[in-house]
Amino acid sequence: MGLTLTQLRYLIAVARHGSVTGAARAINISQPSISVAIDAIERDFGQKLFVRQRGSGVSLTSFGRVAVAKAKQVLAETDELMSLGSGNSAIGGELVLGCFEDLAPYFAPGLIRAFSERHPAVAVVVRDETFETLGRRLADAAVDLGLSYDLGLPSHFARILLHELRPHALLPAGHALAGRPEVSLADLAGYPLITTDQPHSWQHMLDLFRGRGLSPVADMRTSSFELQRSMVANGFGVAVSYTRPHGDYSYDGLRLVCKPLSDPLPMQRIILTHDTHQRVSNAVLAFIAVAKVWFSTRDIFVS
């Protein structure tokens, strides 16, 4: 068996992009070239790396996950060796950052800019993820590092704390509770509760109420955080959120009122996460270091 570095790069590209077509487009190589390379690797190993699903790309087999993890390790060590040989100690390569979709627009651009100023030789790719997809893509090596709330992740994933947040109430301007300095979950339970349809998110929000013996009416779910904010601003109900953009206005220009919650509720954690079953590259370690400093020097969701 004589696998080449090119074959390993094609293997990782297909895993990252979830299809031969996506990989070919990303690395500017023809689809047949990548398909031939993957077929050759599978033939050499005598095992399938991917399950091919018509119309929905490919997914890694259990053996494929191990192979991709090892391929990433080999390429990272090769890059380090080449750096030693060239006398250049700069960190290079590619880093794929998966960001929970509610956090991505607020933190990913600034983090990437700060990291790129420090480590310009690393190519950073950012991807929006849901709670459901982030863990799977980290396990499949499609994503190297995740930025997320600490919800819905496997127990063996690393959790690097960046910041902790208290939940707050979202109310429309003019709401009966808007004039209070703070509100309770019992106060909110008397009004329709609007949640987002991310499974771990709405379950977590309802658990906050249920933990205090409350059963709010939560029959409206939105597809995004910003739609949730707009529905609240338009008077369809109230919401509980950790995320707070600068400027308390919805996309359609209506004012929102944010109020602290008086209940002694647990803090929510913003974390970086990665699969501990896979080797962590120098680029990932460097990004973690930059992110810790970046978060420590900023006011997060303070208006």
mmCIF file of C-alpha atoms in Angstrom:
data_model
loop_
_atom_site.group_PDB
_atom_site.id
_atom_site.type_symbol
_atom_site.label_atom_id
_atom_site.label_comp_id
_atom_site.label_asym_id
_atom_site.label_seq_id
_atom_site.Cartn_x
_atom_site.Cartn_y
_atom_site.Cartn_z
ATOM 1 C CA MET A 1 0.000 0.000 0.000
ATOM 2 C CA GLY A 2 1.465 3.352 -1.029
ATOM 3 C CA LEU A 3 -0.858 6.245 -0.273
ATOM 4 C CA THR A 4 0.264 9.633 -1.525
ATOM 5 C CA LEU A 5 -0.157 12.981 0.210
ATOM 6 C CA THR A 6 -2.376 14.048 -2.673
ATOM 7 C CA GLN A 7 -4.710 11.126 -2.045
ATOM 8 C CA LEU A 8 -4.874 12.014 1.636
ATOM 9 C CA ARG A 9 -5.752 15.623 0.793
ATOM 10 C CA TYR A 10 -8.534 14.448 -1.519
ATOM 11 C CA LEU A 11 -9.839 12.149 1.228
ATOM 12 C CA ILE A 12 -9.974 14.993 3.751
ATOM 13 C CA ALA A 13 -11.583 17.339 1.220
ATOM 14 C CA VAL A 14 -14.425 14.898 0.526
ATOM 15 C CA ALA A 15 -14.962 14.404 4.279
ATOM 16 C CA ARG A 16 -15.010 18.175 4.856
ATOM 17 C CA HIS A 17 -17.431 18.980 2.061
ATOM 18 C CA GLY A 18 -19.656 15.925 2.242
ATOM 19 C CA SER A 19 -19.472 15.166 -1.474
ATOM 20 C CA VAL A 20 -17.015 14.637 -4.312
ATOM 21 C CA THR A 21 -18.621 17.567 -6.128
ATOM 22 C CA GLY A 22 -18.115 19.917 -3.182
ATOM 23 C CA ALA A 23 -14.531 18.780 -2.706
ATOM 24 C CA ALA A 24 -13.740 19.206 -6.401
ATOM 25 C CA ARG A 25 -15.144 22.723 -6.378
ATOM 26 C CA ALA A 26 -13.302 23.695 -3.201
ATOM 27 C CA ILE A 27 -9.836 22.511 -4.244
ATOM 28 C CA ASN A 28 -10.273 23.126 -7.982
ATOM 29 C CA ILE A 29 -9.704 19.521 -9.032
ATOM 30 C CA SER A 30 -11.856 17.509 -11.412
ATOM 31 C CA GLN A 31 -14.446 15.191 -9.912
ATOM 32 C CA PRO A 32 -13.104 12.118 -11.768
ATOM 33 C CA SER A 33 -9.627 12.692 -10.309
ATOM 34 C CA ILE A 34 -10.982 12.729 -6.771
ATOM 35 C CA SER A 35 -13.272 9.746 -7.386
ATOM 36 C CA VAL A 36 -10.376 7.704 -8.777
ATOM 37 C CA ALA A 37 -8.239 8.605 -5.758
ATOM 38 C CA ILE A 38 -10.967 7.622 -3.268
ATOM 39 C CA ASP A 39 -11.611 4.354 -5.129
ATOM 40 C CA ALA A 40 -7.893 3.580 -5.010
ATOM 41 C CA ILE A 41 -7.689 4.214 -1.259
ATOM 42 C CA GLU A 42 -10.729 2.016 -0.605
ATOM 43 C CA ARG A 43 -9.271 -0.702 -2.806
ATOM 44 C CA ASP A 44 -5.935 -0.582 -0.945
ATOM 45 C CA PHE A 45 -7.603 -0.721 2.453
ATOM 46 C CA GLY A 46 -10.186 -3.249 1.366
ATOM 47 C CA GLN A 47 -12.856 -1.262 3.187
ATOM 48 C CA LYS A 48 -15.320 1.483 2.353
ATOM 49 C CA LEU A 49 -14.518 4.996 3.528
ATOM 50 C CA PHE A 50 -17.819 6.584 2.549
ATOM 51 C CA VAL A 51 -21.438 5.625 2.234
ATOM 52 C CA ARG A 52 -22.687 7.119 -1.002
ATOM 53 C CA GLN A 53 -26.262 8.371 -0.926
ATOM 54 C CA ARG A 54 -27.924 9.402 -4.152
ATOM 55 C CA GLY A 55 -28.749 13.098 -4.107
ATOM 56 C CA SER A 56 -27.339 13.735 -0.611
ATOM 57 C CA GLY A 57 -23.570 13.366 -0.959
ATOM 58 C CA VAL A 58 -21.541 10.974 1.163
ATOM 59 C CA SER A 59 -21.060 10.208 4.831
ATOM 60 C CA LEU A 60 -18.095 8.572 6.522
ATOM 61 C CA THR A 61 -18.179 4.965 7.634
ATOM 62 C CA SER A 62 -16.771 4.154 11.079
ATOM 63 C CA PHE A 63 -13.579 3.023 9.356
ATOM 64 C CA GLY A 64 -13.602 6.206 7.273
ATOM 65 C CA ARG A 65 -13.631 8.351 10.427
ATOM 66 C CA VAL A 66 -10.499 6.622 11.664
ATOM 67 C CA ALA A 67 -8.825 6.940 8.261
ATOM 68 C CA VAL A 68 -9.606 10.662 7.961
ATOM 69 C CA ALA A 69 -8.318 11.339 11.484
ATOM 70 C CA LYS A 70 -5.069 9.574 10.637
ATOM 71 C CA ALA A 71 -4.827 11.382 7.287
ATOM 72 C CA LYS A 72 -5.158 14.733 9.053
ATOM 73 C CA GLN A 73 -2.447 13.714 11.490
ATOM 74 C CA VAL A 74 -0.069 12.683 8.692
ATOM 75 C CA LEU A 75 -0.606 15.928 6.771
ATOM 76 C CA ALA A 76 -0.197 18.075 9.891
ATOM 77 C CA GLU A 77 3.060 16.340 10.773
ATOM 78 C CA THR A 78 4.242 16.668 7.168
ATOM 79 C CA ASP A 79 3.566 20.427 7.259
ATOM 80 C CA GLU A 80 5.484 20.695 10.545
ATOM 81 C CA LEU A 81 8.391 18.768 9.061
ATOM 82 C CA MET A 82 8.474 21.008 5.990
ATOM 83 C CA SER A 83 8.473 24.065 8.246
ATOM 84 C CA LEU A 84 11.509 22.727 10.085
ATOM 85 C CA GLY A 85 13.289 22.082 6.827
ATOM 86 C CA SER A 86 12.609 25.570 5.524
ATOM 87 C CA GLY A 87 13.566 27.272 8.765
ATOM 88 C CA ASN A 88 10.071 28.751 8.940
ATOM 89 C CA SER A 89 8.354 28.174 12.282
ATOM 90 C CA ALA A 90 5.109 29.867 11.236
ATOM 91 C CA ILE A 91 1.927 27.864 11.711
ATOM 92 C CA GLY A 92 0.280 27.028 8.398
ATOM 93 C CA GLY A 93 -2.310 24.773 6.818
ATOM 94 C CA GLU A 94 -6.102 25.011 6.893
ATOM 95 C CA LEU A 95 -8.499 25.350 9.813
ATOM 96 C CA VAL A 96 -12.230 24.765 9.438
ATOM 97 C CA LEU A 97 -14.214 26.541 12.144
ATOM 98 C CA GLY A 98 -17.799 25.405 12.654
ATOM 99 C CA CYS A 99 -19.936 28.029 14.409
ATOM 100 C CA PHE A 100 -23.366 27.600 15.922
ATOM 101 C CA GLU A 101 -25.537 29.715 13.644
ATOM 102 C CA ASP A 102 -26.780 32.116 16.351
ATOM 103 C CA LEU A 103 -23.221 32.956 17.426
ATOM 104 C CA ALA A 104 -21.473 32.989 14.045
ATOM 105 C CA PRO A 105 -22.297 36.550 12.878
ATOM 106 C CA TYR A 106 -21.378 38.080 16.238
ATOM 107 C CA PHE A 107 -18.053 36.387 16.885
ATOM 108 C CA ALA A 108 -16.663 34.479 13.888
ATOM 109 C CA PRO A 109 -15.559 37.475 11.744
ATOM 110 C CA GLY A 110 -13.763 39.242 14.591
ATOM 111 C CA LEU A 111 -12.116 36.045 15.805
ATOM 112 C CA ILE A 112 -10.922 35.122 12.327
ATOM 113 C CA ARG A 113 -9.550 38.607 11.748
ATOM 114 C CA ALA A 114 -7.630 38.536 15.048
ATOM 115 C CA PHE A 115 -6.313 35.050 14.321
ATOM 116 C CA SER A 116 -5.302 35.876 10.735
ATOM 117 C CA GLU A 117 -3.355 38.917 11.910
ATOM 118 C CA ARG A 118 -1.389 36.637 14.230
ATOM 119 C CA HIS A 119 -1.133 33.602 11.936
ATOM 120 C CA PRO A 120 -1.515 34.737 8.311
ATOM 121 C CA ALA A 121 -0.255 31.433 6.875
ATOM 122 C CA VAL A 122 -3.350 29.550 8.099
ATOM 123 C CA ALA A 123 -6.328 29.487 5.729
ATOM 124 C CA VAL A 124 -9.486 29.693 7.877
ATOM 125 C CA VAL A 125 -12.817 28.415 6.566
ATOM 126 C CA VAL A 126 -15.946 29.242 8.598
ATOM 127 C CA ARG A 127 -19.211 27.293 8.446
ATOM 128 C CA ASP A 128 -22.592 27.898 10.034
ATOM 129 C CA GLU A 129 -23.808 24.858 11.952
ATOM 130 C CA THR A 130 -26.822 23.857 14.029
ATOM 131 C CA PHE A 131 -26.524 22.049 17.352
ATOM 132 C CA GLU A 132 -27.345 18.826 15.493
ATOM 133 C CA THR A 133 -24.800 19.195 12.700
ATOM 134 C CA LEU A 134 -21.849 20.596 14.660
ATOM 135 C CA GLY A 135 -21.135 17.478 16.718
ATOM 136 C CA ARG A 136 -21.493 15.229 13.680
ATOM 137 C CA ARG A 137 -19.168 17.325 11.521
ATOM 138 C CA LEU A 138 -16.548 17.488 14.263
ATOM 139 C CA ALA A 139 -16.694 13.697 14.622
ATOM 140 C CA ASP A 140 -16.447 13.272 10.841
ATOM 141 C CA ALA A 141 -13.418 15.615 10.626
ATOM 142 C CA ALA A 142 -15.402 17.934 8.354
ATOM 143 C CA VAL A 143 -14.829 20.627 10.995
ATOM 144 C CA ASP A 144 -11.679 21.036 13.108
ATOM 145 C CA LEU A 145 -12.994 23.280 15.863
ATOM 146 C CA GLY A 146 -16.455 24.374 16.962
ATOM 147 C CA LEU A 147 -17.718 27.626 18.508
ATOM 148 C CA SER A 148 -20.997 27.000 20.288
ATOM 149 C CA TYR A 149 -23.076 27.089 23.398
ATOM 150 C CA ASP A 150 -22.442 24.081 25.613
ATOM 151 C CA LEU A 151 -25.515 22.167 24.460
ATOM 152 C CA GLY A 152 -25.978 18.862 22.660
ATOM 153 C CA LEU A 153 -22.317 17.811 22.460
ATOM 154 C CA PRO A 154 -20.950 14.310 23.166
ATOM 155 C CA SER A 155 -19.339 13.877 26.580
ATOM 156 C CA HIS A 156 -15.885 13.138 25.142
ATOM 157 C CA PHE A 157 -15.684 16.472 23.322
ATOM 158 C CA ALA A 158 -13.340 19.084 24.793
ATOM 159 C CA ARG A 159 -14.981 22.207 26.175
ATOM 160 C CA ILE A 160 -12.796 25.316 26.326
ATOM 161 C CA LEU A 161 -14.675 28.052 28.174
ATOM 162 C CA LEU A 162 -14.658 31.476 26.531
ATOM 163 C CA HIS A 163 -17.499 33.285 28.295
ATOM 164 C CA GLU A 164 -20.572 32.734 30.460
ATOM 165 C CA LEU A 165 -23.925 34.428 29.880
ATOM 166 C CA ARG A 166 -27.074 34.970 31.905
ATOM 167 C CA PRO A 167 -30.425 34.520 30.126
ATOM 168 C CA HIS A 168 -32.675 37.530 29.676
ATOM 169 C CA ALA A 169 -36.287 38.118 28.702
ATOM 170 C CA LEU A 170 -37.258 39.520 25.306
ATOM 171 C CA LEU A 171 -40.405 41.659 25.273
ATOM 172 C CA PRO A 172 -42.122 43.881 22.728
ATOM 173 C CA ALA A 173 -42.030 47.600 23.444
ATOM 174 C CA GLY A 174 -45.136 48.585 25.388
ATOM 175 C CA HIS A 175 -45.552 45.132 26.949
ATOM 176 C CA ALA A 176 -47.130 45.002 30.415
ATOM 177 C CA LEU A 177 -43.828 43.738 31.864
ATOM 178 C CA ALA A 178 -41.595 46.209 30.009
ATOM 179 C CA GLY A 179 -41.580 48.803 32.777
ATOM 180 C CA ARG A 180 -40.213 46.464 35.453
ATOM 181 C CA PRO A 181 -36.517 46.482 36.358
ATOM 182 C CA GLU A 182 -36.497 42.671 36.081
ATOM 183 C CA VAL A 183 -38.982 39.883 35.421
ATOM 184 C CA SER A 184 -39.342 36.269 36.514
ATOM 185 C CA LEU A 185 -40.034 33.106 34.567
ATOM 186 C CA ALA A 186 -43.375 32.949 36.377
ATOM 187 C CA ASP A 187 -44.184 36.391 34.932
ATOM 188 C CA LEU A 188 -43.281 35.229 31.420
ATOM 189 C CA ALA A 189 -45.221 31.962 31.730
ATOM 190 C CA GLY A 190 -48.450 33.936 31.519
ATOM 191 C CA TYR A 191 -47.729 34.913 27.898
ATOM 192 C CA PRO A 192 -47.131 32.907 24.690
ATOM 193 C CA LEU A 193 -43.491 31.796 24.578
ATOM 194 C CA ILE A 194 -41.688 31.942 21.226
ATOM 195 C CA THR A 195 -38.745 29.577 20.796
ATOM 196 C CA THR A 196 -36.414 28.713 17.939
ATOM 197 C CA ASP A 197 -36.755 25.283 16.379
ATOM 198 C CA GLN A 198 -33.192 24.113 17.120
ATOM 199 C CA PRO A 199 -33.929 20.993 19.219
ATOM 200 C CA HIS A 200 -31.433 21.545 22.009
ATOM 201 C CA SER A 201 -32.306 25.244 22.188
ATOM 202 C CA TRP A 202 -36.073 24.999 22.648
ATOM 203 C CA GLN A 203 -35.731 22.008 24.957
ATOM 204 C CA HIS A 204 -33.266 23.934 27.105
ATOM 205 C CA MET A 205 -35.555 26.978 27.293
ATOM 206 C CA LEU A 206 -38.563 24.901 28.282
ATOM 207 C CA ASP A 207 -36.463 23.085 30.898
ATOM 208 C CA LEU A 208 -35.717 26.433 32.543
ATOM 209 C CA PHE A 209 -39.458 26.879 33.104
ATOM 210 C CA ARG A 210 -40.206 23.263 33.982
ATOM 211 C CA GLY A 211 -37.420 23.264 36.554
ATOM 212 C CA ARG A 212 -39.483 25.849 38.441
ATOM 213 C CA GLY A 213 -42.761 24.004 38.050
ATOM 214 C CA LEU A 214 -43.983 26.224 35.198
ATOM 215 C CA SER A 215 -45.648 25.148 31.947
ATOM 216 C CA PRO A 216 -45.609 28.006 29.443
ATOM 217 C CA VAL A 217 -47.602 27.879 26.227
ATOM 218 C CA ALA A 218 -44.876 27.448 23.613
ATOM 219 C CA ASP A 219 -46.660 26.564 20.396
ATOM 220 C CA MET A 220 -44.716 28.964 18.147
ATOM 221 C CA ARG A 221 -41.220 28.104 16.937
ATOM 222 C CA THR A 222 -39.191 30.118 14.477
ATOM 223 C CA SER A 223 -36.512 29.013 12.069
ATOM 224 C CA SER A 224 -33.942 31.544 13.268
ATOM 225 C CA PHE A 225 -33.005 33.761 16.172
ATOM 226 C CA GLU A 226 -33.668 36.950 14.209
ATOM 227 C CA LEU A 227 -37.127 35.751 13.186
ATOM 228 C CA GLN A 228 -37.803 34.992 16.849
ATOM 229 C CA ARG A 229 -36.814 38.566 17.743
ATOM 230 C CA SER A 230 -39.041 39.995 15.028
ATOM 231 C CA MET A 231 -42.020 37.931 16.153
ATOM 232 C CA VAL A 232 -41.536 39.202 19.710
ATOM 233 C CA ALA A 233 -41.168 42.789 18.526
ATOM 234 C CA ASN A 234 -44.431 42.453 16.604
ATOM 235 C CA GLY A 235 -46.293 41.347 19.717
ATOM 236 C CA PHE A 236 -46.768 37.617 19.086
ATOM 237 C CA GLY A 237 -45.293 36.647 22.435
ATOM 238 C CA VAL A 238 -42.217 36.766 24.655
ATOM 239 C CA ALA A 239 -38.918 34.890 24.584
ATOM 240 C CA VAL A 240 -35.892 33.969 26.664
ATOM 241 C CA SER A 241 -32.456 34.330 25.108
ATOM 242 C CA TYR A 242 -28.756 34.357 25.885
ATOM 243 C CA THR A 243 -27.755 36.071 22.655
ATOM 244 C CA ARG A 244 -28.151 39.853 22.562
ATOM 245 C CA PRO A 245 -27.084 41.810 19.472
ATOM 246 C CA HIS A 246 -25.957 45.411 19.812
ATOM 247 C CA GLY A 247 -29.031 47.583 19.405
ATOM 248 C CA ASP A 248 -32.349 46.287 20.701
ATOM 249 C CA TYR A 249 -34.246 46.414 17.419
ATOM 250 C CA SER A 250 -35.593 43.648 15.202
ATOM 251 C CA TYR A 251 -34.745 43.379 11.516
ATOM 252 C CA ASP A 252 -37.952 45.220 10.609
ATOM 253 C CA GLY A 253 -36.997 48.174 12.802
ATOM 254 C CA LEU A 254 -39.262 47.584 15.803
ATOM 255 C CA ARG A 255 -37.922 48.082 19.295
ATOM 256 C CA LEU A 256 -37.329 45.180 21.684
ATOM 257 C CA VAL A 257 -37.097 45.404 25.457
ATOM 258 C CA CYS A 258 -34.528 43.177 27.195
ATOM 259 C CA LYS A 259 -35.003 42.543 30.901
ATOM 260 C CA PRO A 260 -32.861 40.612 33.407
ATOM 261 C CA LEU A 261 -34.451 37.517 34.893
ATOM 262 C CA SER A 262 -34.815 37.505 38.662
ATOM 263 C CA ASP A 263 -34.668 33.710 38.930
ATOM 264 C CA PRO A 264 -31.343 32.151 40.048
ATOM 265 C CA LEU A 265 -30.755 30.385 36.725
ATOM 266 C CA PRO A 266 -27.607 28.590 35.540
ATOM 267 C CA MET A 267 -25.226 30.478 33.285
ATOM 268 C CA GLN A 268 -24.836 29.398 29.662
ATOM 269 C CA ARG A 269 -21.316 28.847 28.385
ATOM 270 C CA ILE A 270 -19.820 29.948 25.075
ATOM 271 C CA ILE A 271 -17.147 27.389 24.296
ATOM 272 C CA LEU A 272 -14.700 26.136 21.740
ATOM 273 C CA THR A 273 -14.988 22.391 21.263
ATOM 274 C CA HIS A 274 -13.242 19.583 19.425
ATOM 275 C CA ASP A 275 -13.366 15.800 19.281
ATOM 276 C CA THR A 276 -10.759 14.438 21.710
ATOM 277 C CA HIS A 277 -10.594 11.219 19.684
ATOM 278 C CA GLN A 278 -8.783 13.164 16.972
ATOM 279 C CA ARG A 279 -5.374 14.816 16.937
ATOM 280 C CA VAL A 280 -5.432 18.565 17.526
ATOM 281 C CA SER A 281 -3.346 20.524 15.037
ATOM 282 C CA ASN A 282 -1.048 23.417 15.888
ATOM 283 C CA ALA A 283 -3.451 25.703 14.026
ATOM 284 C CA VAL A 284 -6.320 24.637 16.315
ATOM 285 C CA LEU A 285 -4.188 25.197 19.428
ATOM 286 C CA ALA A 286 -3.193 28.628 18.147
ATOM 287 C CA PHE A 287 -6.811 29.555 17.412
ATOM 288 C CA ILE A 288 -7.846 28.528 20.933
ATOM 289 C CA ALA A 289 -5.137 30.768 22.409
ATOM 290 C CA VAL A 290 -6.207 33.752 20.297
ATOM 291 C CA ALA A 291 -9.901 33.204 21.097
ATOM 292 C CA LYS A 292 -9.278 33.160 24.853
ATOM 293 C CA VAL A 293 -7.546 36.530 24.698
ATOM 294 C CA TRP A 294 -10.112 37.968 22.273
ATOM 295 C CA PHE A 295 -13.081 37.093 24.493
ATOM 296 C CA SER A 296 -11.328 38.264 27.677
ATOM 297 C CA THR A 297 -10.871 41.786 26.297
ATOM 298 C CA ARG A 298 -14.460 42.392 25.122
ATOM 299 C CA ASP A 299 -17.855 43.093 26.590
ATOM 300 C CA ILE A 300 -19.998 40.242 25.324
ATOM 301 C CA PHE A 301 -23.665 41.023 24.626
ATOM 302 C CA VAL A 302 -23.644 44.128 26.807
ATOM 303 C CA SER A 303 -25.762 47.019 25.516
#
